[in-house]
Amino acid sequence: RPHWLPRRRRSGERSSSTKLELPRSARTQRVARPWSQLAAPAGSYRAAVEGLQRMLGAIAAEPEDLRWRVIRATNEEFQETLGRRPGVRPFLRCVGFEARSRESLPQGLLASLGLTSGSATERFYYMQEPNMMEAYEAWVAWLERIKEIASFLETLGRLTFQRIAHLG
C-alpha cells in the first residue's frame, strides 16, 4: 500500500479524517496538477475551447497577421479569456507557440505591433510562421495543421456546448 493512501479502519477504530492528503513533493505536484484540472467548472472548459478556436481560426484565416501569433503573457484580456483556464498554456505550446522573453523575439516584431514599452524580460507567447518564400511546402503544411486544429476546436466547441448547455 502506498504511504499516501488512507489506512483501512479496523472494526471499532474511528476515522480522524476522510480527507486524502498527498505528500507535497515536487514530483507529486507535477503528477497531480493535470488531475486537479478535471475539477474545473464545465463553463471554464467551454470558454477555453471557444477562445482557442477563435485564436487559431484567426491565424488560419490570416496567417500573415502577427496580432494573433504574438501574445503578451501578462495581457489582462488574454489572462481573463484564456491564460487562467486549465490546460491552455500547455495546449498553446503543443500547437506551436513558444514562451519567449521580449529580447528573444525577432527584432522589430513588437514595434510593428505597437508594443514598444516593457521590460526586456517580459514574457510573450510567439508562434513562428515558416518563411513562405524559402520553404513553401513547410509553410503549407504549417497552415494546414493550424486549419485542422481550428476545425477540431470548432467541432469540440459544438460538442461541449451540447453536453453542458443544460448546466447553465
C-alpha atoms as one frame of an Amber mdcrd trajectory, in Angstrom:
protein
   0.000   0.000   0.000   1.442   3.422  -0.960   2.113   5.661   2.033  -0.336
   8.319   0.843  -3.384   6.030   0.697  -5.561   6.124   3.783  -5.379   3.119
   6.051  -8.350   0.828   6.295 -10.128   1.162   9.553 -10.296  -1.808  11.812
 -13.588  -2.540  13.491 -14.162  -0.129  16.347 -11.459   2.288  15.117 -12.574
   5.861  14.461 -11.667   7.778  11.356  -9.906  11.018  12.242 -10.478  12.445
   8.779 -11.835  11.360   5.458  -9.646  13.831   3.585  -6.974  12.255   1.413
  -3.662  14.021   1.936  -0.952  13.731  -0.674   2.699  14.412   0.017   3.813
  17.795  -1.255   6.865  16.729  -3.200   7.593  18.477  -6.494   7.024  15.221
  -8.393   3.630  14.695  -6.823   2.570  18.240  -7.644   3.580  17.757 -11.294
   1.640  14.493 -11.484  -1.413  15.782  -9.590  -1.767  19.095 -11.471  -3.469
  17.650 -14.601  -5.907  15.714 -12.424  -6.804  18.830 -10.453  -7.827  20.489
 -13.730 -10.621  17.955 -14.059 -12.335  19.659 -11.137 -12.714  22.958 -13.050
 -16.273  24.048 -13.868 -17.616  22.913 -17.244 -18.051  26.517 -18.359 -14.321
  27.032 -17.932 -13.603  24.314 -20.490 -16.162  25.715 -22.882 -14.704  29.229
 -22.633 -11.187  27.877 -23.200 -12.225  25.852 -26.250 -14.105  28.793 -27.746
 -11.213  31.198 -27.129  -8.646  28.837 -28.602 -10.879  28.208 -31.613 -11.227
  31.950 -32.242  -7.463  32.436 -31.959  -6.453  29.547 -34.209  -9.288  30.258
 -36.631  -7.999  33.826 -36.992  -4.445  32.553 -37.568  -5.702  30.115 -40.200
  -7.757  32.836 -41.930  -4.961  35.433 -41.903  -1.608  33.731 -41.267   0.345
  36.895 -42.095  -1.382  38.870 -39.298   1.025  38.910 -36.352  -1.579  40.140
 -33.852  -2.800  36.572 -33.317   0.650  34.978 -33.251   2.204  37.227 -30.584
   0.560  37.171 -27.159   1.774  39.211 -24.196   1.588  36.715 -21.320   0.553
  39.429 -18.850  -2.152  40.887 -21.100  -5.245  41.139 -18.920  -7.655  40.236
 -21.738  -5.599  37.126 -22.536  -5.479  36.210 -18.848  -9.258  36.560 -18.452
 -10.243  34.688 -21.608  -7.541  32.021 -21.847  -4.483  32.405 -19.635  -6.128
  31.335 -16.385  -8.034  28.429 -17.898  -6.809  24.919 -17.133  -4.674  23.345
 -19.845  -4.467  26.382 -22.148  -0.745  27.088 -21.773   0.326  23.503 -22.495
  -2.083  23.468 -25.443  -0.556  26.665 -26.843   2.903  25.109 -26.623   1.659
  21.972 -28.389   0.203  23.900 -31.334   3.429  25.845 -31.865   3.533  28.817
 -29.517   6.837  29.298 -27.716   7.296  31.176 -24.450   9.866  33.886 -25.114
  11.201  36.989 -23.475  10.938  40.368 -25.179  14.618  40.338 -26.085  14.435
  36.884 -27.709  11.693  37.878 -30.186  12.674  38.808 -33.765  13.924  42.368
 -33.968  11.264  44.889 -34.946   8.384  42.471 -34.338   6.997  44.209 -31.266
   7.493  47.674 -32.768   5.392  46.634 -35.780   2.606  45.700 -33.348   2.933
  48.895 -31.309   4.293  47.091 -28.236   7.344  49.267 -27.678   7.229  49.645
 -23.891   8.042  46.914 -21.394  10.931  45.231 -19.650  13.461  43.097 -21.508
  12.367  40.022 -19.536   8.649  40.465 -20.246   7.145  37.129 -21.392   5.321
  36.523 -24.670   3.883  33.534 -26.493   5.057  33.586 -30.084   4.130  31.330
 -32.996   6.810  31.354 -35.690   5.475  31.175 -39.227   7.709  29.312 -41.690
   9.111  31.510 -44.440   6.725  31.041 -47.351   9.237  32.223 -49.945  12.079
  29.938 -48.841  10.127  26.870 -47.708   6.724  26.922 -49.348   5.914  23.256
 -48.646   6.742  23.664 -44.946   4.555  26.788 -44.839   1.622  24.964 -46.485
   1.993  22.068 -44.016   2.088  24.558 -41.104  -1.051  26.330 -42.345  -2.927
  23.059 -42.941  -2.056  21.931 -39.412  -3.396  25.188 -37.958  -6.592  24.836
 -40.031  -7.096  21.241 -38.864  -6.636  22.201 -35.215  -9.046  25.144 -35.604
 -11.610  22.835 -37.245 -11.195  20.290 -34.455 -11.682  23.009 -31.833 -14.829
  24.205 -33.594 -16.250  20.664 -33.505 -15.159  20.259 -29.888 -16.830  23.560
 -29.032 -20.135  22.401 -30.526 -19.929  19.100 -28.658 -19.023  20.840 -25.418
 -21.996  23.174 -25.806 -24.338  20.248 -26.463 -23.049  18.357 -23.429 -23.139
  21.200 -20.906 -25.904  23.507 -22.162 -28.296  22.077 -19.590 -25.882  23.007
 -16.775 -26.427  26.708 -17.352
